[in-house]
Amino acid sequence: MASIFTRIVTGDIPAIKLYEDDMTLAFMDINPASRGHALVISKAELPGLLDLPPEVLTAVALATQKVARALVTVLQPDGVNIVQNNGAAAGQTVFHYHVHIIPRWDGDGALGLWTPRPGDPAALRELAEQVKAQLS
Ligand code: AMP
C-alpha cells in the first residue's frame, strides 16, 4: 500500500503545498510543532536517509534550503531546525523520506532534542576508530 505521502504526491489526499519539482514536494505539516512547520519529501517512496540515491538526496537538500529561505523571509523566525527522523526509535512515523523545516522563536519550547552531557573521551575515540574503519 502506498504511503500517505505518496498519496499526497498522486493527489489522492490533499495537502497544503508549498513547492514541487521533478523529485520533491513540500507542504505544510498537518500537526505543526511551530508556525510554518513544513515537510519536504522525496517523490520516490524510499523509507529513509540511508536508502536514498545521491540525486534524490541532493534534490531534497536543495528544495529544503529553498523552502526554508522562503519561510524565513515570510516569518522572520529567530532560528530554524532541520529535522530528519530515521526509524521508529528515532521518532519516524511516516516511512517515506522527509525533512522537517521547523521555524523557531526564542524561548518557544517547540522542540526538545537532547540533553547534552559530556561523553567519555576514550569511548568516543574508540567508536570513532570503528566508524573511520568502516568509511575507509
Ligand atoms: P516523522 O515523525 O518524522 O515521520 O514525521 C511525520 C510527519 O508527517 C509528522 O510531523 C506528521 O504531522 C506529518 N503528517 C502526517 N500525515 C500528514 C498529512 N496528511 N499532511 C501533512 N503532514 C502529515
CSV table of C-alpha atoms and ligand atoms in Angstrom, one decimal:
chain,number,residue,atom,x,y,z
A,1,MET,CA,0.0,0.0,0.0
A,2,ALA,CA,1.3,3.4,-0.9
A,3,SER,CA,2.5,5.7,1.9
A,4,ILE,CA,0.4,8.6,3.0
A,5,PHE,CA,3.0,10.9,1.3
A,6,THR,CA,2.8,9.0,-2.0
A,7,ARG,CA,-1.0,9.6,-1.8
A,8,ILE,CA,-0.3,13.3,-1.4
A,9,VAL,CA,2.1,13.2,-4.4
A,10,THR,CA,-0.5,11.4,-6.5
A,11,GLY,CA,-3.3,13.8,-5.4
A,12,ASP,CA,-5.3,11.0,-3.7
A,13,ILE,CA,-5.3,13.0,-0.4
A,14,PRO,CA,-5.0,16.8,-0.1
A,15,ALA,CA,-2.1,18.8,1.3
A,16,ILE,CA,-1.3,22.5,1.6
A,17,LYS,CA,1.5,22.5,-1.0
A,18,LEU,CA,4.4,25.0,-1.0
A,19,TYR,CA,6.8,23.8,-3.7
A,20,GLU,CA,7.2,21.0,-6.2
A,21,ASP,CA,9.8,19.8,-8.7
A,22,ASP,CA,10.6,16.6,-10.5
A,23,MET,CA,11.9,14.8,-7.5
A,24,THR,CA,10.5,16.6,-4.4
A,25,LEU,CA,7.3,18.0,-2.9
A,26,ALA,CA,7.0,20.4,0.0
A,27,PHE,CA,3.8,21.0,2.0
A,28,MET,CA,2.7,22.2,5.5
A,29,ASP,CA,2.9,19.7,8.3
A,30,ILE,CA,-0.6,18.8,9.4
A,31,ASN,CA,0.5,18.8,13.1
A,32,PRO,CA,2.8,21.8,13.2
A,33,ALA,CA,5.4,22.0,16.0
A,34,SER,CA,5.7,25.7,15.3
A,35,ARG,CA,4.2,28.2,13.0
A,36,GLY,CA,5.4,27.4,9.5
A,37,HIS,CA,6.4,23.8,10.2
A,38,ALA,CA,6.8,22.3,6.7
A,39,LEU,CA,7.9,19.0,5.2
A,40,VAL,CA,10.0,18.3,2.1
A,41,ILE,CA,9.6,14.8,0.8
A,42,SER,CA,11.1,12.8,-2.0
A,43,LYS,CA,8.5,11.9,-4.6
A,44,ALA,CA,10.1,8.4,-4.7
A,45,GLU,CA,8.8,6.3,-1.8
A,46,LEU,CA,12.0,5.4,0.0
A,47,PRO,CA,12.0,4.9,3.7
A,48,GLY,CA,14.9,7.0,5.0
A,49,LEU,CA,18.2,8.7,4.5
A,50,LEU,CA,20.2,5.5,4.2
A,51,ASP,CA,18.1,4.4,1.2
A,52,LEU,CA,18.5,7.5,-1.0
A,53,PRO,CA,20.4,7.6,-4.2
A,54,PRO,CA,22.6,10.7,-4.4
A,55,GLU,CA,20.4,12.6,-6.9
A,56,VAL,CA,17.3,12.3,-4.6
A,57,LEU,CA,19.3,13.3,-1.5
A,58,THR,CA,20.6,16.3,-3.4
A,59,ALA,CA,17.2,17.3,-4.7
A,60,VAL,CA,15.6,17.2,-1.3
A,61,ALA,CA,18.5,19.1,0.3
A,62,LEU,CA,18.2,21.9,-2.4
A,63,ALA,CA,14.4,22.0,-2.0
A,64,THR,CA,14.8,22.2,1.8
A,65,GLN,CA,17.1,25.2,1.5
A,66,LYS,CA,14.8,26.9,-1.0
A,67,VAL,CA,11.6,26.4,1.2
A,68,ALA,CA,13.5,27.3,4.4
A,69,ARG,CA,14.6,30.6,2.8
A,70,ALA,CA,11.1,31.4,1.8
A,71,LEU,CA,9.7,30.6,5.3
A,72,VAL,CA,12.4,32.7,6.9
A,73,THR,CA,11.6,35.6,4.6
A,74,VAL,CA,7.9,35.4,5.4
A,75,LEU,CA,8.1,34.6,9.1
A,76,GLN,CA,11.3,36.2,10.3
A,77,PRO,CA,12.0,33.5,12.9
A,78,ASP,CA,15.0,33.6,15.3
A,79,GLY,CA,16.2,30.2,14.0
A,80,VAL,CA,15.2,27.1,12.0
A,81,ASN,CA,15.5,23.4,12.9
A,82,ILE,CA,16.0,21.0,10.1
A,83,VAL,CA,15.0,17.6,11.5
A,84,GLN,CA,15.0,14.2,9.8
A,85,ASN,CA,13.9,11.1,11.6
A,86,ASN,CA,15.0,7.6,10.6
A,87,GLY,CA,13.3,4.6,12.2
A,88,ALA,CA,10.6,4.4,14.9
A,89,ALA,CA,13.1,4.6,17.7
A,90,ALA,CA,14.2,8.0,16.2
A,91,GLY,CA,10.6,9.2,16.1
A,92,GLN,CA,9.8,8.4,12.5
A,93,THR,CA,6.1,7.8,12.0
A,94,VAL,CA,5.8,8.0,8.2
A,95,PHE,CA,8.3,5.7,6.5
A,96,HIS,CA,8.7,7.8,3.4
A,97,TYR,CA,11.7,10.1,3.3
A,98,HIS,CA,11.0,13.6,4.5
A,99,VAL,CA,12.7,16.5,6.1
A,100,HIS,CA,11.1,18.8,8.7
A,101,ILE,CA,11.6,22.5,8.5
A,102,ILE,CA,10.7,24.0,11.8
A,103,PRO,CA,10.9,27.8,12.3
A,104,ARG,CA,11.9,28.7,15.8
A,105,TRP,CA,11.5,31.7,18.1
A,106,ASP,CA,13.5,32.5,21.2
A,107,GLY,CA,12.0,30.6,24.1
A,108,ASP,CA,9.2,28.9,22.2
A,109,GLY,CA,10.0,25.5,23.7
A,110,ALA,CA,8.7,23.9,20.4
A,111,LEU,CA,11.2,21.1,20.2
A,112,GLY,CA,13.2,19.2,22.8
A,113,LEU,CA,16.0,17.3,21.1
A,114,TRP,CA,18.5,16.1,23.7
A,115,THR,CA,20.1,16.9,26.9
A,116,PRO,CA,23.9,17.4,26.3
A,117,ARG,CA,26.1,15.5,28.7
A,118,PRO,CA,29.9,15.2,28.4
A,119,GLY,CA,30.9,12.0,26.6
A,120,ASP,CA,33.8,9.7,27.8
A,121,PRO,CA,36.7,10.7,25.5
A,122,ALA,CA,38.2,7.2,25.4
A,123,ALA,CA,34.8,5.7,24.4
A,124,LEU,CA,34.4,8.5,21.8
A,125,ARG,CA,37.8,7.8,20.3
A,126,GLU,CA,37.2,4.0,20.2
A,127,LEU,CA,33.9,4.4,18.4
A,128,ALA,CA,35.4,7.0,16.0
A,129,GLU,CA,38.1,4.4,15.1
A,130,GLN,CA,35.4,1.8,14.3
A,131,VAL,CA,33.4,4.3,12.1
A,132,LYS,CA,36.5,5.5,10.3
A,133,ALA,CA,37.5,1.9,9.5
A,134,GLN,CA,34.0,1.5,8.0
A,135,LEU,CA,34.4,4.6,6.0
A,136,SER,CA,37.8,3.8,4.5
B,1,AMP,P1,8.0,11.8,11.3
B,1,AMP,O1,7.6,11.6,12.7
B,1,AMP,O2,9.4,12.3,11.2
B,1,AMP,O3,7.9,10.5,10.5
B,1,AMP,O4,7.1,12.9,10.7
B,1,AMP,C1,5.9,12.7,10.1
B,1,AMP,C2,5.2,14.0,10.0
B,1,AMP,O5,4.2,13.9,9.0
B,1,AMP,C3,4.5,14.4,11.3
B,1,AMP,O6,5.0,15.7,11.7
B,1,AMP,C4,3.0,14.5,10.9
B,1,AMP,O7,2.4,15.5,11.5
B,1,AMP,C5,3.1,14.7,9.4
B,1,AMP,N1,2.0,14.2,8.6
B,1,AMP,C6,1.4,13.0,8.7
B,1,AMP,N2,0.4,13.0,7.8
B,1,AMP,C7,0.3,14.2,7.2
B,1,AMP,C8,-0.5,14.7,6.2
B,1,AMP,N3,-1.5,14.1,5.6
B,1,AMP,N4,-0.3,16.0,5.8
B,1,AMP,C9,0.7,16.7,6.3
B,1,AMP,N5,1.6,16.2,7.3
B,1,AMP,C10,1.4,15.0,7.7
